[in-house]
mmCIF file of C-alpha atoms in Angstrom:
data_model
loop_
_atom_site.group_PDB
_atom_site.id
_atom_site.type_symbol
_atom_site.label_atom_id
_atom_site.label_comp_id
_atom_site.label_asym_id
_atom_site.label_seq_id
_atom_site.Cartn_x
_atom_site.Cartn_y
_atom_site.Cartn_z
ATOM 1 C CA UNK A 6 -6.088 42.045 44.446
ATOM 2 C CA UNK A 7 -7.156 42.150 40.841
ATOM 3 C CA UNK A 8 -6.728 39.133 38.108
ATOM 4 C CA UNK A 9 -3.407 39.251 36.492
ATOM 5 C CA UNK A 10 -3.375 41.198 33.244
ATOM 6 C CA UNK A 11 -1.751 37.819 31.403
ATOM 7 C CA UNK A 12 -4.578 35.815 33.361
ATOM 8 C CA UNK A 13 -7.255 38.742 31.872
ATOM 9 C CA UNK A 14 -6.323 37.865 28.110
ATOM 10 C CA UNK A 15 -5.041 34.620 28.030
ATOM 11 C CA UNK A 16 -7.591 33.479 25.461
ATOM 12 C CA UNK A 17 -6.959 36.202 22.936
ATOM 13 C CA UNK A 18 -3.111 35.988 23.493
ATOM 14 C CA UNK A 19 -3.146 32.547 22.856
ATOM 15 C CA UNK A 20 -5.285 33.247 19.798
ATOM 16 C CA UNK A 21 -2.621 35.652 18.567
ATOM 17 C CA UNK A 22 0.337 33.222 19.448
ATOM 18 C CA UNK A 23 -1.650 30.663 17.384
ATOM 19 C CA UNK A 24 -2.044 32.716 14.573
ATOM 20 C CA UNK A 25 1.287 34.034 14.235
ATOM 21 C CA UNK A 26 2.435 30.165 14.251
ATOM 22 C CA UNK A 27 0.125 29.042 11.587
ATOM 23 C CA UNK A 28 0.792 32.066 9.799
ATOM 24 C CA UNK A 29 5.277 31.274 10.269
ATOM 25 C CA UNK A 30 4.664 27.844 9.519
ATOM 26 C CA UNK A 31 2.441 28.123 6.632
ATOM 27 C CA UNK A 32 -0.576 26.152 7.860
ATOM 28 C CA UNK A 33 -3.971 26.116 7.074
ATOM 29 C CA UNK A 34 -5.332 26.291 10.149
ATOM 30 C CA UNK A 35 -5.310 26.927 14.076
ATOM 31 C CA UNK A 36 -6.085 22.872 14.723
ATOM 32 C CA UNK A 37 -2.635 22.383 12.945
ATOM 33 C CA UNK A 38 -0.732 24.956 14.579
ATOM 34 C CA UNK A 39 -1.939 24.009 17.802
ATOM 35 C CA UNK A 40 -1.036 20.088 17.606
ATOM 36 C CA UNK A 41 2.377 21.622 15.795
ATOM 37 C CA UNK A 42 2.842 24.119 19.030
ATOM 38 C CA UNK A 43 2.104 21.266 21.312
ATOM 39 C CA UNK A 44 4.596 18.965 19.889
ATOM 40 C CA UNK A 45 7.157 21.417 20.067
ATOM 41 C CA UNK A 46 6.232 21.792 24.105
ATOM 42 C CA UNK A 47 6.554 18.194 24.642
ATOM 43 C CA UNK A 48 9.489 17.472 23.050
ATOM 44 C CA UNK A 49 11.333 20.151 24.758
ATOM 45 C CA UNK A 50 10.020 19.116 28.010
ATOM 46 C CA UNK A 51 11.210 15.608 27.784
ATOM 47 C CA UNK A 52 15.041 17.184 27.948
ATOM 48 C CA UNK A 53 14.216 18.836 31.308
ATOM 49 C CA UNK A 54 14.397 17.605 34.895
ATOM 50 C CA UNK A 55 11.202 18.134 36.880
ATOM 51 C CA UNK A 56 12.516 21.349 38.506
ATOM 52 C CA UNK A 57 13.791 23.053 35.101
ATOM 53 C CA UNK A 58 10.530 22.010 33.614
ATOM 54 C CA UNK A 59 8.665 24.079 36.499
ATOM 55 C CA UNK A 60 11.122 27.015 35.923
ATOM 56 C CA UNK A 61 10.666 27.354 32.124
ATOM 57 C CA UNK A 62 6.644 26.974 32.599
ATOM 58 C CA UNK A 63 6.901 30.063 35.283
ATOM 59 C CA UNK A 64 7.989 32.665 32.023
ATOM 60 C CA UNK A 65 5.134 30.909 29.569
ATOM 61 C CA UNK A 66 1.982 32.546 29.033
ATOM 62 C CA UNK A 67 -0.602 31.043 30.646
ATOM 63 C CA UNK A 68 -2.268 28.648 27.905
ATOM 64 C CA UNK A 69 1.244 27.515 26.659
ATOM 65 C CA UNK A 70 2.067 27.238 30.655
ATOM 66 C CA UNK A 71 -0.666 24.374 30.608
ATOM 67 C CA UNK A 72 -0.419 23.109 27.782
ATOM 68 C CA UNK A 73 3.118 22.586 28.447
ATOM 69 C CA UNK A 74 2.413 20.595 31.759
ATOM 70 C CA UNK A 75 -0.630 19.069 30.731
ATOM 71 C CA UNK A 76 -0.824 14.792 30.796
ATOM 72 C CA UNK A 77 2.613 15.298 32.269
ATOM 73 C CA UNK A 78 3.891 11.783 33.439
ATOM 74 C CA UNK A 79 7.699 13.322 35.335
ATOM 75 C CA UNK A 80 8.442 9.646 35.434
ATOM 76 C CA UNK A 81 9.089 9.523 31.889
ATOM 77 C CA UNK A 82 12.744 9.028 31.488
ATOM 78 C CA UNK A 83 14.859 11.878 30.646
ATOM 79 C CA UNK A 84 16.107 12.335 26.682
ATOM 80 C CA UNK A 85 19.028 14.716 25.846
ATOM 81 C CA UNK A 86 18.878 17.255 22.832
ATOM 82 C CA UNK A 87 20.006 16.265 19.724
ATOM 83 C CA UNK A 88 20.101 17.886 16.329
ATOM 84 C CA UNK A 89 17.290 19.961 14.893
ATOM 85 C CA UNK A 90 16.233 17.051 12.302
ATOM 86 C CA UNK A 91 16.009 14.725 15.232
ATOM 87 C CA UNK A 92 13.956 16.419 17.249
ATOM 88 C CA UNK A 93 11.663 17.670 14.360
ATOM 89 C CA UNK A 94 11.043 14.421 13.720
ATOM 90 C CA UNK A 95 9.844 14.129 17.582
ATOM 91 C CA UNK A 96 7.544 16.874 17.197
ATOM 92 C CA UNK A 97 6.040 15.253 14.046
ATOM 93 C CA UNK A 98 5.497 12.068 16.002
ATOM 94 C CA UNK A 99 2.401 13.857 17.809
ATOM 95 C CA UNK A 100 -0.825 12.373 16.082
ATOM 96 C CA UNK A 101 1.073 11.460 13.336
ATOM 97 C CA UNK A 102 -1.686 11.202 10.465
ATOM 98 C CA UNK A 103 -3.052 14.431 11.769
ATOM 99 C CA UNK A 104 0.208 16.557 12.267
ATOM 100 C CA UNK A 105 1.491 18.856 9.771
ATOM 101 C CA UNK A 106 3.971 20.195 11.600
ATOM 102 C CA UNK A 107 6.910 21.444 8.644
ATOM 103 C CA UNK A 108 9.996 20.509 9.069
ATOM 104 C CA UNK A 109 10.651 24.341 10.637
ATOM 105 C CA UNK A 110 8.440 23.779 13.233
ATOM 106 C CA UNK A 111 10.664 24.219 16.102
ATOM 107 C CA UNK A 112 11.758 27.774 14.270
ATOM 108 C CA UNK A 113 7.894 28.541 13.570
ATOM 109 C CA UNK A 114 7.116 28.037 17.185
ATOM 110 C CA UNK A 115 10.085 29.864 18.770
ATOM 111 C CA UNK A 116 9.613 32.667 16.366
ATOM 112 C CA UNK A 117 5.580 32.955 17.698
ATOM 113 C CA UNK A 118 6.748 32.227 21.458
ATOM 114 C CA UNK A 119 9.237 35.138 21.158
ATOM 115 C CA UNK A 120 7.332 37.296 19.245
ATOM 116 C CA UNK A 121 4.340 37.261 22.041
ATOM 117 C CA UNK A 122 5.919 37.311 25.005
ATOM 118 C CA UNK A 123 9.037 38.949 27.010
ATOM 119 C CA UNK A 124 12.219 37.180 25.335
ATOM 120 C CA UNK A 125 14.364 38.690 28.154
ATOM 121 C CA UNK A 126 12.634 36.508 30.412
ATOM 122 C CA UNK A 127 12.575 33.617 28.491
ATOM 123 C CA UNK A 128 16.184 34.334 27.539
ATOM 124 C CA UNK A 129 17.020 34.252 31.120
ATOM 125 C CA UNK A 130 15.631 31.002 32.130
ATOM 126 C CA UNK A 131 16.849 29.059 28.873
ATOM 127 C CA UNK A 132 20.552 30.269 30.367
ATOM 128 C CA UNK A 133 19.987 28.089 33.526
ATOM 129 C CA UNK A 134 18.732 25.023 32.030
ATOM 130 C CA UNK A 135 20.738 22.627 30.323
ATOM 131 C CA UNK A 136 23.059 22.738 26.902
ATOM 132 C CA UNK A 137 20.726 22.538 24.286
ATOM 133 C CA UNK A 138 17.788 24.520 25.833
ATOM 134 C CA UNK A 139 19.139 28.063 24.196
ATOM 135 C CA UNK A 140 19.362 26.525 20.537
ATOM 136 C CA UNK A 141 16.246 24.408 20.807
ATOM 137 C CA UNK A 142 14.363 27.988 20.970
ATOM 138 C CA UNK A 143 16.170 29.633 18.560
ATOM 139 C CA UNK A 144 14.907 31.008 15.314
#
């Protein structure tokens, strides 16, 4: 069986997911879009359950898959959504005095994610995950 087209290019799609973030968010540079991309991730896992967690990392593209589950500790206890400034805030809490996440980070990074990959998919799984979910990746 050959390797899995998305497995094939998973650098250079991850390249272009960057770049179209840093580009939506106004950065200066992929460093800051990835710590800004990776806040996002962790902030939205934290509202998940293990299993929904596992569900919306199947429909990621491969890099965001792991970055998503990377240094995962599912013992963490469980936080539930809250409004857009809140969790902005969250996401701006990675690395602190090296984050530049703007305060339309969570827009920035939902535009990229749905702009480089299937948002049918990832429409479909945000419908069977928890209140919250949908809006958290909308732009």
């Amino acid at each position: 069986m050959p390797i899995p087209l998305d497995l094939q290019h998973a650098t250079e799609d991850f390249e272009r997911f960057l770049a179209d973030a840093r580009d939506a968010a106004g950065l200066g540079t992929r460093n800051q879009a990835y710590t800004m991309a990776e806040g996002v991730l962790l902030v939205f896992r934290r509202r998940l359950s293990v299993a929904e967690a596992i569900r919306f990392a199947g429909v990621l593209p491969p890099v965001l898959r792991a970055i998503f589950v990377a240094d995962w500790d599912p013992a963490e206890p469980r936080r539930a959504f809250a409004d857009r400034a809140a969790l902005t805030v969250e996401v701006q809490d990675l690395r602190r005095h090296h984050n530049f996440a703007p305060d339309t980070a969570i827009a920035d990074v939902a535009g990229a994610l749905r702009r480089n990959m299937d948002e049918a998919r990832l429409d479909r799984v945000l419908a069977t995950l928890p209140e919250g979910a949908a809006a958290f990746w909308a732009v």
